[in-house]
Amino acid sequence: MLNNIGLPGLLLIAIVVLVLFGRGKISSLMGEVGKGITAFKKGVDDGKKEIEDQAAEVARDVTPEGEKDKA
């Protein structure tokens, strides 16, 4: 169904949306979308950092002090 829209159809849809909502409403909506994308990326980075911190904590050396010299 969506394969048959083409460029003229997309332009017509864009014009109708612009007329219905106005330029100000669309620009504020796009600003909110940008903020959402930024928040998502920040959340992904925080999640990666948390996983790396947990992995580093698990991988730390827990050998007793007296046993380290014997190796």
Coordinates of N, CA and C in Angstrom, one line a residue:
M1 N 0.8 -1.2 0.0 CA 0.0 0.0 0.0 C 0.9 1.3 0.0
L2 N 1.9 1.3 0.9 CA 2.7 2.5 1.0 C 3.7 2.6 -0.2
N3 N 3.9 1.5 -0.9 CA 4.8 1.5 -2.0 C 4.3 2.3 -3.2
N4 N 3.0 2.6 -3.3 CA 2.4 3.3 -4.4 C 2.3 4.8 -4.2
I5 N 2.7 5.3 -3.0 CA 2.5 6.7 -2.8 C 3.4 7.6 -3.7
G6 N 4.7 7.4 -3.7 CA 5.6 8.1 -4.6 C 5.8 9.6 -4.0
L7 N 6.7 10.3 -4.8 CA 7.0 11.6 -4.4 C 5.9 12.6 -4.4
P8 N 5.1 12.6 -5.5 CA 3.9 13.6 -5.5 C 3.0 13.4 -4.3
G9 N 2.7 12.1 -4.0 CA 1.8 11.8 -2.9 C 2.4 12.3 -1.6
L10 N 3.7 12.1 -1.4 CA 4.3 12.6 -0.1 C 4.3 14.1 0.0
L11 N 4.5 14.8 -1.1 CA 4.4 16.2 -1.1 C 3.0 16.7 -0.8
L12 N 2.0 16.1 -1.4 CA 0.6 16.4 -1.1 C 0.3 16.2 0.4
I13 N 0.8 15.1 0.9 CA 0.5 14.9 2.4 C 1.2 15.9 3.2
A14 N 2.5 16.3 2.9 CA 3.2 17.3 3.6 C 2.5 18.7 3.6
I15 N 1.9 19.0 2.4 CA 1.2 20.3 2.3 C -0.1 20.3 3.1
V16 N -0.8 19.2 3.1 CA -2.0 19.1 3.9 C -1.7 19.2 5.4
V17 N -0.7 18.5 5.8 CA -0.3 18.5 7.2 C 0.1 20.0 7.6
L18 N 0.9 20.6 6.7 CA 1.3 22.0 7.0 C 0.1 22.9 7.1
V19 N -0.9 22.8 6.2 CA -2.1 23.6 6.3 C -2.9 23.3 7.5
L20 N -3.1 22.1 7.9 CA -3.9 21.7 9.0 C -3.3 22.2 10.4
F21 N -2.0 21.9 10.5 CA -1.4 22.2 11.8 C -0.6 23.5 11.9
G22 N -0.2 24.1 10.8 CA 0.5 25.3 10.8 C 2.0 25.1 11.1
R23 N 2.8 26.1 10.7 CA 4.2 26.0 10.8 C 4.7 26.0 12.2
G24 N 4.1 26.8 13.1 CA 4.5 26.8 14.5 C 4.3 25.5 15.2
K25 N 3.1 24.9 15.0 CA 2.8 23.7 15.7 C 3.8 22.6 15.2
I26 N 4.1 22.5 13.9 CA 5.0 21.5 13.4 C 6.4 21.7 13.9
S27 N 6.9 22.9 14.0 CA 8.2 23.2 14.5 C 8.3 22.8 15.9
S28 N 7.3 23.1 16.7 CA 7.4 22.8 18.1 C 7.3 21.2 18.3
L29 N 6.6 20.6 17.5 CA 6.5 19.1 17.5 C 7.9 18.5 17.1
M30 N 8.5 19.1 16.1 CA 9.9 18.6 15.8 C 10.9 18.8 16.9
G31 N 10.7 19.9 17.6 CA 11.6 20.2 18.7 C 11.4 19.2 19.8
E32 N 10.2 18.8 20.1 CA 9.9 17.7 21.1 C 10.5 16.4 20.6
V33 N 10.4 16.1 19.3 CA 11.0 14.8 18.8 C 12.5 14.9 19.0
G34 N 13.1 16.0 18.7 CA 14.6 16.1 18.9 C 14.9 15.9 20.4
K35 N 14.2 16.5 21.3 CA 14.4 16.3 22.7 C 14.3 14.8 23.1
G36 N 13.3 14.2 22.5 CA 13.1 12.7 22.8 C 14.2 11.9 22.3
I37 N 14.7 12.2 21.2 CA 15.9 11.4 20.6 C 17.1 11.7 21.5
T38 N 17.3 12.9 21.9 CA 18.5 13.2 22.8 C 18.4 12.5 24.1
A39 N 17.2 12.4 24.7 CA 17.0 11.7 25.9 C 17.2 10.2 25.7
F40 N 16.7 9.7 24.6 CA 16.9 8.3 24.3 C 18.4 7.9 24.2
K41 N 19.2 8.7 23.5 CA 20.6 8.5 23.3 C 21.3 8.6 24.7
K42 N 20.9 9.6 25.5 CA 21.5 9.7 26.8 C 21.2 8.5 27.7
G43 N 20.0 8.0 27.6 CA 19.6 6.8 28.4 C 20.4 5.6 27.9
V44 N 20.6 5.4 26.6 CA 21.4 4.3 26.1 C 22.9 4.4 26.6
D45 N 23.4 5.6 26.5 CA 24.8 5.8 27.0 C 24.9 5.5 28.5
D46 N 23.9 6.0 29.3 CA 24.0 5.7 30.7 C 23.9 4.2 31.0
G47 N 23.0 3.5 30.2 CA 22.9 2.1 30.4 C 24.2 1.3 30.1
K48 N 24.9 1.8 29.0 CA 26.1 1.1 28.6 C 27.2 1.4 29.7
K49 N 27.2 2.6 30.3 CA 28.2 2.9 31.3 C 27.9 2.1 32.6
E50 N 26.6 1.9 32.9 CA 26.3 1.1 34.1 C 26.7 -0.3 33.9
I51 N 26.5 -0.9 32.7 CA 26.9 -2.3 32.4 C 28.4 -2.4 32.5
E52 N 29.1 -1.4 31.9 CA 30.6 -1.5 32.0 C 31.1 -1.4 33.4
D53 N 30.5 -0.5 34.2 CA 30.9 -0.4 35.6 C 30.6 -1.7 36.4
Q54 N 29.5 -2.3 36.1 CA 29.2 -3.6 36.8 C 30.2 -4.7 36.4
A55 N 30.6 -4.7 35.1 CA 31.5 -5.7 34.6 C 32.9 -5.4 35.2
A56 N 33.3 -4.2 35.3 CA 34.6 -3.8 35.9 C 34.6 -4.2 37.4
E57 N 33.5 -4.1 38.1 CA 33.4 -4.4 39.5 C 33.5 -5.9 39.7
V58 N 32.9 -6.7 38.8 CA 33.0 -8.2 38.9 C 34.4 -8.7 38.5
A59 N 35.0 -8.0 37.6 CA 36.3 -8.4 37.1 C 37.5 -8.0 38.0
R60 N 37.3 -7.3 39.0 CA 38.4 -6.8 39.8 C 39.1 -8.0 40.5
D61 N 40.3 -7.8 40.9 CA 41.2 -8.8 41.5 C 40.8 -9.0 43.0
V62 N 40.3 -10.2 43.3 CA 39.9 -10.5 44.7 C 40.8 -11.4 45.4
T63 N 42.0 -11.6 44.9 CA 43.0 -12.5 45.5 C 43.5 -11.9 46.8
P64 N 43.6 -12.7 47.8 CA 44.1 -12.2 49.1 C 45.5 -11.7 49.0
E65 N 45.9 -10.7 49.8 CA 47.3 -10.1 49.7 C 48.4 -11.1 49.8
G66 N 48.3 -12.1 50.6 CA 49.4 -13.1 50.8 C 49.5 -14.0 49.6
E67 N 48.4 -14.2 48.9 CA 48.4 -15.1 47.8 C 49.0 -14.5 46.5
K68 N 48.9 -13.1 46.4 CA 49.3 -12.4 45.2 C 50.8 -12.7 44.9
D69 N 51.7 -12.7 45.9 CA 53.1 -12.9 45.7 C 53.5 -14.3 45.2
K70 N 52.7 -15.3 45.5 CA 53.0 -16.7 45.1 C 52.8 -17.0 43.7
A71 N 52.0 -16.2 43.0 CA 51.7 -16.4 41.6 C 52.9 -16.1 40.7

